[in-house]
PDB file of C-alpha atoms in Angstrom:
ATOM      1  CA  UNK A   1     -21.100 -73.113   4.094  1.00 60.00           C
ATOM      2  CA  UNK A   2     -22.573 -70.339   6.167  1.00 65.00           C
ATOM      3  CA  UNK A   3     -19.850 -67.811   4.877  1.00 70.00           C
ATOM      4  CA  UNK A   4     -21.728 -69.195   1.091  1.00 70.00           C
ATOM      5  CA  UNK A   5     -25.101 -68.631   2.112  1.00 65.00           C
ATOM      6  CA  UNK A   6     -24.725 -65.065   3.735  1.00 74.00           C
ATOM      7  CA  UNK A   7     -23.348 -64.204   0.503  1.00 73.00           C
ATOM      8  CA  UNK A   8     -25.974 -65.291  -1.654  1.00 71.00           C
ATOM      9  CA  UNK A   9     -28.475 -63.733   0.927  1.00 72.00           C
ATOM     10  CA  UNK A  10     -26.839 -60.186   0.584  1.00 76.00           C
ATOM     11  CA  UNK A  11     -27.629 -60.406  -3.552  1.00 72.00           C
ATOM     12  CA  UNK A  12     -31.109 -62.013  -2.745  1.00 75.00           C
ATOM     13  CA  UNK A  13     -32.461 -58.338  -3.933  1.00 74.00           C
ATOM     14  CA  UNK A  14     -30.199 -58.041  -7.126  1.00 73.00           C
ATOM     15  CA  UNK A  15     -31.290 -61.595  -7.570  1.00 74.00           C
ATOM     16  CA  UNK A  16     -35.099 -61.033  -7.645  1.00 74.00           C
ATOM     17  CA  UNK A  17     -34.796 -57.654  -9.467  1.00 75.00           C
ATOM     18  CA  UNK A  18     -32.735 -59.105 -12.773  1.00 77.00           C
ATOM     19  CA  UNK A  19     -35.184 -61.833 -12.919  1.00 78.00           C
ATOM     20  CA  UNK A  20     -38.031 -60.195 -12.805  1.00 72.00           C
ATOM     21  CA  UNK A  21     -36.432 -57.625 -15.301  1.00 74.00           C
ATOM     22  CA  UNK A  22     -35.527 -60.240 -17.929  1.00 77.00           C
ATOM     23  CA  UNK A  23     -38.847 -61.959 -17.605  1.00 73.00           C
ATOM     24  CA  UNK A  24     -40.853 -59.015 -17.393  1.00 75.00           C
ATOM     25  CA  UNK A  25     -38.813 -57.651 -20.571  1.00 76.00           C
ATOM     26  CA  UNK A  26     -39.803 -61.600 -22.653  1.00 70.00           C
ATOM     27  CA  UNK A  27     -43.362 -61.278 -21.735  1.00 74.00           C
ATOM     28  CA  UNK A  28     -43.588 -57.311 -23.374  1.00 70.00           C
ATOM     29  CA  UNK A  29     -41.223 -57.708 -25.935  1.00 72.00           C
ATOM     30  CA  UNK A  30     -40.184 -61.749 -26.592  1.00 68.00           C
ATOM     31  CA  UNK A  31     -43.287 -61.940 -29.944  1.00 69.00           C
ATOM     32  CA  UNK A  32     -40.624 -58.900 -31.641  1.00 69.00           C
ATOM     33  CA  UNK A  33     -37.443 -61.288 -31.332  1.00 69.00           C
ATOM     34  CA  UNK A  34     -36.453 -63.661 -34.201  1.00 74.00           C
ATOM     35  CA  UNK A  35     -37.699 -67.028 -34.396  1.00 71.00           C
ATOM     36  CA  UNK A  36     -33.982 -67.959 -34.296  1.00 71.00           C
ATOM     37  CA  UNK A  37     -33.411 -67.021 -30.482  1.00 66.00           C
ATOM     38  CA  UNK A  38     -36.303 -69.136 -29.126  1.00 73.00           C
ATOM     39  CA  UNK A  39     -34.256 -71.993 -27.532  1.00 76.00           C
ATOM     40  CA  UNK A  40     -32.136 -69.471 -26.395  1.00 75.00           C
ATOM     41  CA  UNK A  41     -35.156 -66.914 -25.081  1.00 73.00           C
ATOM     42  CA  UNK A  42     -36.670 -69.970 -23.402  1.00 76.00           C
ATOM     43  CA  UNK A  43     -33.361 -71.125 -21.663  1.00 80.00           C
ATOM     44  CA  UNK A  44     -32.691 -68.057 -20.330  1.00 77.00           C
ATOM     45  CA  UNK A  45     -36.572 -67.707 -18.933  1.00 77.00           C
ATOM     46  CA  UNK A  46     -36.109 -70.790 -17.102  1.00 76.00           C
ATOM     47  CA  UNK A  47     -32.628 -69.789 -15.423  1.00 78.00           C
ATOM     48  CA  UNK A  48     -34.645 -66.606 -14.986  1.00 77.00           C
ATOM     49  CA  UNK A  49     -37.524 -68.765 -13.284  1.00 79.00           C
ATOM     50  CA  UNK A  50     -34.989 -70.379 -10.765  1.00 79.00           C
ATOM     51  CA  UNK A  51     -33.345 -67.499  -9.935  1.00 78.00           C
ATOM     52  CA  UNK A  52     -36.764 -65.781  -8.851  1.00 78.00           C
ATOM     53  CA  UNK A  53     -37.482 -68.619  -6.593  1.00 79.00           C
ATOM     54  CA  UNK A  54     -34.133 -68.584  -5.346  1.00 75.00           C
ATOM     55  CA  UNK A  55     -34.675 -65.391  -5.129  1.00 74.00           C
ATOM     56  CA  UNK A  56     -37.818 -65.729  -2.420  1.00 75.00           C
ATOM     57  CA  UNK A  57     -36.499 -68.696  -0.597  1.00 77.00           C
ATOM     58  CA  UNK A  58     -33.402 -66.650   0.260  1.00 70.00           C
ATOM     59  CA  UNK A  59     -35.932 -64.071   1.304  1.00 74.00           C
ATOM     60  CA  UNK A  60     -38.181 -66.392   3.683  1.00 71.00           C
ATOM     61  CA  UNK A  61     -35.501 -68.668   5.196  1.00 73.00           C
ATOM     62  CA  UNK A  62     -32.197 -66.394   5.274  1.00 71.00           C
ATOM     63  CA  UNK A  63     -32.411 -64.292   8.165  1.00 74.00           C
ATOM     64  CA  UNK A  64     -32.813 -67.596  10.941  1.00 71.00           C
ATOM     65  CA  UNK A  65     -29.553 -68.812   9.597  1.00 72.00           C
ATOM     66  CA  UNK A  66     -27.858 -65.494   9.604  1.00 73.00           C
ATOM     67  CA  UNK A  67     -25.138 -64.982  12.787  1.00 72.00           C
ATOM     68  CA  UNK A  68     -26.556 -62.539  15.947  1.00 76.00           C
ATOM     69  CA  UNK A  69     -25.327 -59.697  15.925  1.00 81.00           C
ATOM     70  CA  UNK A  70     -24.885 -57.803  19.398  1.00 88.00           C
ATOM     71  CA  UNK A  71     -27.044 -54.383  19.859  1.00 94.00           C
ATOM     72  CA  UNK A  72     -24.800 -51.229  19.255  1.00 96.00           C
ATOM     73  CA  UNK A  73     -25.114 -48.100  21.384  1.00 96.00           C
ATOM     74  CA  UNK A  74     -25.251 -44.877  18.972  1.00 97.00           C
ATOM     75  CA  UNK A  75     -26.144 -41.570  19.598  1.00 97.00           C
ATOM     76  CA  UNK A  76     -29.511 -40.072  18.820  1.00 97.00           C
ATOM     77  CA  UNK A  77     -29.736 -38.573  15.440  1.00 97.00           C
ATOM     78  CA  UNK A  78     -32.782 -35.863  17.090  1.00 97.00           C
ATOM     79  CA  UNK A  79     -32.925 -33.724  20.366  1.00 96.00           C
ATOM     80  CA  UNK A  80     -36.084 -33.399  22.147  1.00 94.00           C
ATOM     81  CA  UNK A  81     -39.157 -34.952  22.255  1.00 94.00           C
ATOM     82  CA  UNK A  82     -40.332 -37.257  19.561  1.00 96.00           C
ATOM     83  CA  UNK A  83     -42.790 -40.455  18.988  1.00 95.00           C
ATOM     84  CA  UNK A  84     -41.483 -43.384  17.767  1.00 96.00           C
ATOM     85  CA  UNK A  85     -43.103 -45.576  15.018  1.00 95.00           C
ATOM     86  CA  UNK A  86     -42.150 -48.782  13.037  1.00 95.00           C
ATOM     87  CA  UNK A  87     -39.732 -49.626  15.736  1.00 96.00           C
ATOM     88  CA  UNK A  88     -38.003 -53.049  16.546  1.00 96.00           C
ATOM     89  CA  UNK A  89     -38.563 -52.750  19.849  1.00 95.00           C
ATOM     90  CA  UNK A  90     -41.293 -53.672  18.789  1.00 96.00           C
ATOM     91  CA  UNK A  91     -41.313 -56.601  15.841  1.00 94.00           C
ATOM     92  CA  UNK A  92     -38.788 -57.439  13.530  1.00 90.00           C
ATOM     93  CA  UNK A  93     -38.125 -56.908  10.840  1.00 92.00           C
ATOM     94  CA  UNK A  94     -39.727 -52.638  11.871  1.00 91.00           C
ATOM     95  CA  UNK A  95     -40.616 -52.040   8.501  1.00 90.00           C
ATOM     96  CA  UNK A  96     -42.105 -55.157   7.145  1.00 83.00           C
ATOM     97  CA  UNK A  97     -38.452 -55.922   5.426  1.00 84.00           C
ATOM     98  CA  UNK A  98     -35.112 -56.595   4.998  1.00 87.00           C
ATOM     99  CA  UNK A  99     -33.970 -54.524   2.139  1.00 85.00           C
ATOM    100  CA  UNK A 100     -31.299 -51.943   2.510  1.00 90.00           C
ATOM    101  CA  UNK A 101     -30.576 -53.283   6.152  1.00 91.00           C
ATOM    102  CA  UNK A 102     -33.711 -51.720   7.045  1.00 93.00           C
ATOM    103  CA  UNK A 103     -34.053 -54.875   9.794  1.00 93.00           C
ATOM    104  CA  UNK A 104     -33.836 -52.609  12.879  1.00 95.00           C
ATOM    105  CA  UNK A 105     -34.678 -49.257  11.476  1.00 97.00           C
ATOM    106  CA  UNK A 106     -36.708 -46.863  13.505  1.00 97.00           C
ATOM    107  CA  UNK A 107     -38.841 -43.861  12.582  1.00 97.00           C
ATOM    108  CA  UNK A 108     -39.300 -40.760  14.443  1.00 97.00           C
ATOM    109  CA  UNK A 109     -41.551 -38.157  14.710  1.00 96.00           C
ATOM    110  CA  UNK A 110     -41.482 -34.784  16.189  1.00 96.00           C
ATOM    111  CA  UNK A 111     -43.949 -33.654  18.808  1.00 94.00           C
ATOM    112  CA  UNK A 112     -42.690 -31.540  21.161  1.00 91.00           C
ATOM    113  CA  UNK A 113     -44.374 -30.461  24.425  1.00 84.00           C
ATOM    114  CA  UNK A 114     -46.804 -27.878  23.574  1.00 78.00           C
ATOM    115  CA  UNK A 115     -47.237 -28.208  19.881  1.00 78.00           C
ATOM    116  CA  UNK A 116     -49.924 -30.744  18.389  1.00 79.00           C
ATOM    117  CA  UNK A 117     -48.994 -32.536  15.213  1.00 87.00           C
ATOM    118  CA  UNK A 118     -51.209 -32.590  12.320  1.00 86.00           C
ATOM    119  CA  UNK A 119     -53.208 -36.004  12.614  1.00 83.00           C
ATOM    120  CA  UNK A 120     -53.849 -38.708   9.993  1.00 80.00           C
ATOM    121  CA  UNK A 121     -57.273 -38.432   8.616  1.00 77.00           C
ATOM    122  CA  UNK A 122     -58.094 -34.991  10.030  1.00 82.00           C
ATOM    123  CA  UNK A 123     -58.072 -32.244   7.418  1.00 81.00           C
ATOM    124  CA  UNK A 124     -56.139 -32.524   3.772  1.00 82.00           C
ATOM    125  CA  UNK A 125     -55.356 -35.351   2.209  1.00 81.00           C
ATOM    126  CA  UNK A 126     -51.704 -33.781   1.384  1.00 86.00           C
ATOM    127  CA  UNK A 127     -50.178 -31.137   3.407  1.00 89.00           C
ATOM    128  CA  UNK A 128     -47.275 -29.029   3.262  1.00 93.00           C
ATOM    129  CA  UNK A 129     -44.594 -30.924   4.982  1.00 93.00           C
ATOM    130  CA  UNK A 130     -44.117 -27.045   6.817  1.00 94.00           C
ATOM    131  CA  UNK A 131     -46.879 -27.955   8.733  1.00 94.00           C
ATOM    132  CA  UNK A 132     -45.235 -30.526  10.865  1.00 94.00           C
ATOM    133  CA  UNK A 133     -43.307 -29.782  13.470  1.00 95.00           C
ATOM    134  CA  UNK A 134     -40.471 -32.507  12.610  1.00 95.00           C
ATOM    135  CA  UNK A 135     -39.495 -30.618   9.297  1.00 96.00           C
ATOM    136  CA  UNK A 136     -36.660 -28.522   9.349  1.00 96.00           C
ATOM    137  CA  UNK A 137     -35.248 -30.214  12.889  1.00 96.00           C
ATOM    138  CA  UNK A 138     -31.819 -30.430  13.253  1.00 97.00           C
ATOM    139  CA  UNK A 139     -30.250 -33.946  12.654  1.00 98.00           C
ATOM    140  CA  UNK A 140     -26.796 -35.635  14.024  1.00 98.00           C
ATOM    141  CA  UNK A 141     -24.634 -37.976  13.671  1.00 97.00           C
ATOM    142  CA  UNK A 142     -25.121 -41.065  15.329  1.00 97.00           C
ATOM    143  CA  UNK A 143     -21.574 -42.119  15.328  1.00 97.00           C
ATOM    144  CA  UNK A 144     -18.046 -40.913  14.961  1.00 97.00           C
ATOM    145  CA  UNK A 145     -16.114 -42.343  11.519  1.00 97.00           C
ATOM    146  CA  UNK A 146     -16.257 -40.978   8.133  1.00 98.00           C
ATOM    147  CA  UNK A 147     -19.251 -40.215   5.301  1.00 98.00           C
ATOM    148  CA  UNK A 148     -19.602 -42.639   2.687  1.00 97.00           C
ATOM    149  CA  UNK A 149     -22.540 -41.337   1.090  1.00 95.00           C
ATOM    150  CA  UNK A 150     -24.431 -38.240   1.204  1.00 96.00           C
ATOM    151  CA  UNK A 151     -27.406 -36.904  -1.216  1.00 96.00           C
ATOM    152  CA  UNK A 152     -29.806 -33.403  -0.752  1.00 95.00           C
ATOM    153  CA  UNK A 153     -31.311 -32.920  -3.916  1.00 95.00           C
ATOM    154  CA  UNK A 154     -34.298 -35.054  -3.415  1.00 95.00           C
ATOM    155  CA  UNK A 155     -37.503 -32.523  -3.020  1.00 95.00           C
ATOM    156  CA  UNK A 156     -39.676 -32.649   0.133  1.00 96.00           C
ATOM    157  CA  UNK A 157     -43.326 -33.662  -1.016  1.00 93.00           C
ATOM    158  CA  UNK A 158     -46.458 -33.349   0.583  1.00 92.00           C
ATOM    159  CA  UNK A 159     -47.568 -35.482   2.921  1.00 89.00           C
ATOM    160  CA  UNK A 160     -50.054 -38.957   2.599  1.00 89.00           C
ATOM    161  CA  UNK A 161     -52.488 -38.008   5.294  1.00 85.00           C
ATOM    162  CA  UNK A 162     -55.538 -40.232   4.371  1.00 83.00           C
ATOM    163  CA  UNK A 163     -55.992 -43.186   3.293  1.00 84.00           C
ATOM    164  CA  UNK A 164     -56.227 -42.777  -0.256  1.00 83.00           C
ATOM    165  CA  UNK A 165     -53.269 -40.852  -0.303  1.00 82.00           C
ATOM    166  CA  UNK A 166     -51.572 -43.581   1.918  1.00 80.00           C
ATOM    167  CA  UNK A 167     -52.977 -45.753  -0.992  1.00 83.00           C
ATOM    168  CA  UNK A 168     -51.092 -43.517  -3.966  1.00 81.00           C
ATOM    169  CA  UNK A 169     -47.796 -43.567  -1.393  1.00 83.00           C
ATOM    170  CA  UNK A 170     -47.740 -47.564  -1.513  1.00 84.00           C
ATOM    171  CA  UNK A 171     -47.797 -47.221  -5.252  1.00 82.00           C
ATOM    172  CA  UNK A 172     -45.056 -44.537  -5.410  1.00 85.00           C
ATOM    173  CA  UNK A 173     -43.330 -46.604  -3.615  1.00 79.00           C
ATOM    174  CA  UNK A 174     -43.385 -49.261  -6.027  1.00 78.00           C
ATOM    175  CA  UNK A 175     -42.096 -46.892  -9.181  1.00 81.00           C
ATOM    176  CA  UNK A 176     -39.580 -45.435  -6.577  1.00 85.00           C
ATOM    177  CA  UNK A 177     -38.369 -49.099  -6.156  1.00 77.00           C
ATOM    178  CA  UNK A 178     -37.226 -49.159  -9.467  1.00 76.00           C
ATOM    179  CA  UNK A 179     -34.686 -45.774  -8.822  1.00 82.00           C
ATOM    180  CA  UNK A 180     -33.132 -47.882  -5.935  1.00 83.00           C
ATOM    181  CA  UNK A 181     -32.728 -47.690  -2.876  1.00 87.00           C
ATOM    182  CA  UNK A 182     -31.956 -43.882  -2.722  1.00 89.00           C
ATOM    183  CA  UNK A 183     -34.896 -43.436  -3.837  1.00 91.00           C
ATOM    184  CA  UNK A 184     -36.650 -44.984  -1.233  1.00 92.00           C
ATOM    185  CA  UNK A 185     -34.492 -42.612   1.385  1.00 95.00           C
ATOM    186  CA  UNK A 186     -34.695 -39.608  -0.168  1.00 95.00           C
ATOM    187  CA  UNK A 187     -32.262 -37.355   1.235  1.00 97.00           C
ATOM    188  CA  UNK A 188     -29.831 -39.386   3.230  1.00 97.00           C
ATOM    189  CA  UNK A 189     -26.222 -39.513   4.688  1.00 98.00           C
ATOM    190  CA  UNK A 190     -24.216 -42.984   5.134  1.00 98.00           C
ATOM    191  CA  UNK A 191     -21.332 -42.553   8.086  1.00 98.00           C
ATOM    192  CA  UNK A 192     -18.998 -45.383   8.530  1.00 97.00           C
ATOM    193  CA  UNK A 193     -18.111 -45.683  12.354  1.00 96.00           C
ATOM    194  CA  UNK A 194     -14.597 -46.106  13.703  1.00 92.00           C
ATOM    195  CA  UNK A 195     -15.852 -49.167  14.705  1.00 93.00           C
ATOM    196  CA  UNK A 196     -16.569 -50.450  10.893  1.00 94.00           C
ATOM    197  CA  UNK A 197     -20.542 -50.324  11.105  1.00 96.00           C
ATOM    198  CA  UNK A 198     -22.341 -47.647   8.783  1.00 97.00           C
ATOM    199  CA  UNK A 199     -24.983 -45.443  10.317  1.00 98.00           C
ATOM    200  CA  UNK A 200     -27.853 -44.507   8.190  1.00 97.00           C
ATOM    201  CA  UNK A 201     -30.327 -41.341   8.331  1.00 98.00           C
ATOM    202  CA  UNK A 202     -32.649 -40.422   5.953  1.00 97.00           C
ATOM    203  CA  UNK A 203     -35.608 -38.207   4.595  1.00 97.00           C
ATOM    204  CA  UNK A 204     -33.401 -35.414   4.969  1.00 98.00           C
ATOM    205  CA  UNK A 205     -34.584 -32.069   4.174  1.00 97.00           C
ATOM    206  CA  UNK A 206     -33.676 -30.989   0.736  1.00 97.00           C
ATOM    207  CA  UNK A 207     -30.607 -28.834   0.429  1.00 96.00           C
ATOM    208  CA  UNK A 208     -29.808 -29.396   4.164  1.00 97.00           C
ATOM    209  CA  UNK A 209     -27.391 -32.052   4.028  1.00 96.00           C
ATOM    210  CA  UNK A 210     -24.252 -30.241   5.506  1.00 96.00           C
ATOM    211  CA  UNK A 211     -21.856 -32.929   4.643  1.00 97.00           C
ATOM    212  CA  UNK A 212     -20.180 -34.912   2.085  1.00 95.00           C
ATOM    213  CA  UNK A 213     -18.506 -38.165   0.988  1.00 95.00           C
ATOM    214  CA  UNK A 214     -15.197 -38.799   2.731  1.00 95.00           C
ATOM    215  CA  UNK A 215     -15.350 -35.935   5.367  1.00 96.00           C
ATOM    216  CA  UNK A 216     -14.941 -37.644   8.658  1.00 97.00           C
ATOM    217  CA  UNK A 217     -17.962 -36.671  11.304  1.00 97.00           C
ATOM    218  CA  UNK A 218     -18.032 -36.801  15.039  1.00 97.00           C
ATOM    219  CA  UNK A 219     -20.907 -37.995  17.144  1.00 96.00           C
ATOM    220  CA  UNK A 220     -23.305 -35.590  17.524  1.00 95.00           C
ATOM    221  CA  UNK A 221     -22.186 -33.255  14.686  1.00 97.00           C
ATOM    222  CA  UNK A 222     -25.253 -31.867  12.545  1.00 97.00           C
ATOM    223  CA  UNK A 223     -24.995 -33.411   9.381  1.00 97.00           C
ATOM    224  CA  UNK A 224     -28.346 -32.079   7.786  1.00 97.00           C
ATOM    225  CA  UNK A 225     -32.379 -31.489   8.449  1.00 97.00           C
ATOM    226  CA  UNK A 226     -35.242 -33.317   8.972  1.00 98.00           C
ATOM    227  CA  UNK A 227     -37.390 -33.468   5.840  1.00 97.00           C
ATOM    228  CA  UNK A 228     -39.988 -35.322   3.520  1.00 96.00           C
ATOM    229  CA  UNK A 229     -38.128 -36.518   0.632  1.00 96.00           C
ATOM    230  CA  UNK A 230     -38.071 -40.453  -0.758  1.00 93.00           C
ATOM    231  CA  UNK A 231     -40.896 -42.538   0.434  1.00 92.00           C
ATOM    232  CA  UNK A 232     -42.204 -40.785   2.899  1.00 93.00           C
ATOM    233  CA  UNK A 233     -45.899 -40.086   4.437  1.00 91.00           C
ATOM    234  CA  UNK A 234     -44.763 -37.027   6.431  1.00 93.00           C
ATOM    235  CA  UNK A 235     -41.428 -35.609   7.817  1.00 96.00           C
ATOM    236  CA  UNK A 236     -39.552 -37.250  10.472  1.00 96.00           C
ATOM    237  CA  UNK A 237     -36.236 -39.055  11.045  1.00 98.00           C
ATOM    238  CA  UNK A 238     -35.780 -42.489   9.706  1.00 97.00           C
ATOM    239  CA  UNK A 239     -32.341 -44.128  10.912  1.00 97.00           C
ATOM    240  CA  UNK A 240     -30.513 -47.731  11.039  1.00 97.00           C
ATOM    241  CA  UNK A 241     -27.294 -49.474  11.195  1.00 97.00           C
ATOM    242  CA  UNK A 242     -26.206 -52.087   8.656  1.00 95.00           C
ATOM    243  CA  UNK A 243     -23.185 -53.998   8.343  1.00 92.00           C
ATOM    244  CA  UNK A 244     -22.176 -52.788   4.540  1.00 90.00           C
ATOM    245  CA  UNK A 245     -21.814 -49.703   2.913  1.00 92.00           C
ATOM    246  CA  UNK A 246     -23.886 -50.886  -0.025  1.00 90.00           C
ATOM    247  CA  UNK A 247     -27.697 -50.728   0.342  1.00 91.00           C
ATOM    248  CA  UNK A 248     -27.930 -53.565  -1.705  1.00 87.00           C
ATOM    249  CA  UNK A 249     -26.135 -56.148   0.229  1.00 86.00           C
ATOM    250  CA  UNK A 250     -26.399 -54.898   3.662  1.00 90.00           C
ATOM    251  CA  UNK A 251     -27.255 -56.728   6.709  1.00 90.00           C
ATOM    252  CA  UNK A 252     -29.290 -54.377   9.238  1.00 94.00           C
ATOM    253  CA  UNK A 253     -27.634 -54.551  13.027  1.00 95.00           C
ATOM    254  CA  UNK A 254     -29.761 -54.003  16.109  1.00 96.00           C
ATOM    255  CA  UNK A 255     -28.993 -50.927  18.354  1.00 97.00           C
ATOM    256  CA  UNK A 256     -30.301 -48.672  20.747  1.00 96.00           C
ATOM    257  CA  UNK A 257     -29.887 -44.720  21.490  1.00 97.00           C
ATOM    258  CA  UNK A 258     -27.413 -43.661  24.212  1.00 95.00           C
ATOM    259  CA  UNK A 259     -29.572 -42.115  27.361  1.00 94.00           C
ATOM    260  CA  UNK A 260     -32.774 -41.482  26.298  1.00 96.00           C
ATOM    261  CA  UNK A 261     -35.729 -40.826  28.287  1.00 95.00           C
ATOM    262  CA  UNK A 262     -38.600 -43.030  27.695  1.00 95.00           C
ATOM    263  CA  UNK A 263     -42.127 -41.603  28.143  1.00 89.00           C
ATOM    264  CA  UNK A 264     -42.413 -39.810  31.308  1.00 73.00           C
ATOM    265  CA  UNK A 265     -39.654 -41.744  33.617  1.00 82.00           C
ATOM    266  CA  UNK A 266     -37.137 -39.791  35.486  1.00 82.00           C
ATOM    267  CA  UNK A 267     -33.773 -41.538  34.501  1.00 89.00           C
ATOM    268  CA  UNK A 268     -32.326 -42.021  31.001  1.00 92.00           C
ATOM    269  CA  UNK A 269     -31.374 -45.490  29.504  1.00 93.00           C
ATOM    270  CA  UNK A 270     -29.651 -46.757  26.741  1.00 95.00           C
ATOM    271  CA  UNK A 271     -32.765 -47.943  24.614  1.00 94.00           C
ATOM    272  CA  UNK A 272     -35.158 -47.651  21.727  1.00 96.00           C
ATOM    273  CA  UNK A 273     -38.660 -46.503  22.202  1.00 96.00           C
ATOM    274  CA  UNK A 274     -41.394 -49.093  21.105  1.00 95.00           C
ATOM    275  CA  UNK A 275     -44.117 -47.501  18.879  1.00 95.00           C
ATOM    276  CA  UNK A 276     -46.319 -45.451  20.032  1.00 93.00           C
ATOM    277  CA  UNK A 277     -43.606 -44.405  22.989  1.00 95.00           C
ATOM    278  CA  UNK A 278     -42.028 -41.066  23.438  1.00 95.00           C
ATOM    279  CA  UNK A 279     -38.434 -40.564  23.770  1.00 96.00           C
ATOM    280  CA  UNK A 280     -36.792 -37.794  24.803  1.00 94.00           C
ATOM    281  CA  UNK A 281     -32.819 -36.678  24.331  1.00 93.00           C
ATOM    282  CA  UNK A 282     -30.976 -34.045  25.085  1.00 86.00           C
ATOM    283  CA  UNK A 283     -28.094 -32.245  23.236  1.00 72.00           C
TER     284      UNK A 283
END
């Protein structure tokens, strides 16, 4: 029954996005069918109907009847110093949802001792992403295993550095939605571990990706560039584990980075900064 359930929940996405399609697609264009097809227009709305609430209930109630997972320890995908935001050490789900086995994601910025970042609502609206500090940084592999999926030719836009430009991103992010999910990750590269878990890092410079589909990585290895492509507000490093190569039906998994420094303590742990914390890792 659970092994049943699990599976619908990992097509809970597909689900809601054919429904919506094909009743989206009656309401704009159902008055230019034949007269003929109505009984079968309006069965297929209502099948359409269930499946969207089948759709959102999957959504709302799947995740407390999903299995635990155990945390994984990977390697950080950044050296140095950087802040961390939308992190589940802090809530969960870090981004607001479950899509793409984005449960556990984290986001990272770059702000290295020394160097201010630009702020959010100080100066432009949009800025070069060459004004942050984060963009061009080198990224790694968190994990040792093999590439499923790698893409570079996203561009790097400007950055959403007020709130009406925040505003525009959200809806952006709503037409970018309809590209998928690499879309949504811009630039990105997919690594399968040894272990069978897929490692995910994305905004990736464009052009930088330094690897490709079914070249087998080690941990640590630079695999491309920090950047601002996909749906991004400005560059950094957004990474999470999943239990499926497929966007689409994965499951996110918790983990943490391997020795990391936390603010200003002495010794490194094996943990994730919460937001608004500093970690720091060395290569």
């Amino acid at each position: 029954m659970r092994r049943a359930f699990t599976l619908l929940y990992r097509v809970r996405g597909i689900l809601l996005a054919a429904t919506v399609a094909v009743l989206l697609g009656f309401s704009l264009f159902g008055s230019l069918l034949p007269d003929a097809l109505s009984p079968f227009i309006t069965q297929v709305a209502w099948w359409a109907i269930f499946g969207m609430v089948l759709g959102i209930l999957l959504a709302l109630t799947g995740p407390r009847f999903l299995h635990e997972a155990e945390t994984t320890v990977v390697s950080s995908p950044v050296a140095g110093r950087w802040l961390a935001l939308n992190s589940p050490a802090t809530k969960t789900p870090s981004h607001g949802v479950r899509a793409y086995g984005q449960t556990y994601a984290i986001d990272l910025v770059y702000e290295p001792d020394g160097h201010e970042r630009p702020r959010f609502g100080v100066g432009p609206a949009m800025r070069p992403p060459q004004q942050y500090p984060a963009f061009g940084e080198a990224v790694h592999s968190m994990v040792s295993g093999t590439v499923v999926r790698a893409s570079a030719w996203h561009r790097d836009h400007r950055s959403r550095s007020k709130l009406l430009a925040l505003i525009y991103m959200m809806f952006e992010g709503t037409i970018r939605e309809l590209g998928g999910p690499g879309f949504i990750l811009g630039n990105h590269v997919v690594v399968r571990s040894d272990e069978g878990l897929y490692a995910v890092t994305a905004h990736l410079q464009q052009g930088s990706t330094l690897v490709s589909s079914g070249e087998t990585v080690v941990v640590g290895q630079l695999i491309g560039r920090c950047g601002n492509s996909g749906n991004s507000s400005e560059p950094h490093v957004h990474c999470h584990l999943m239990d499926r190569a497929s966007l689409f039906r994965a499951i996110g998994l918790p983990m943490m980075f391997d020795s990391i420094v936390l603010d200003d303590q002495l010794n490194p742990v094996n943990a994730l900064p919460k937001d608004g914390q500093h970690m720091t890792a060395n290569r």
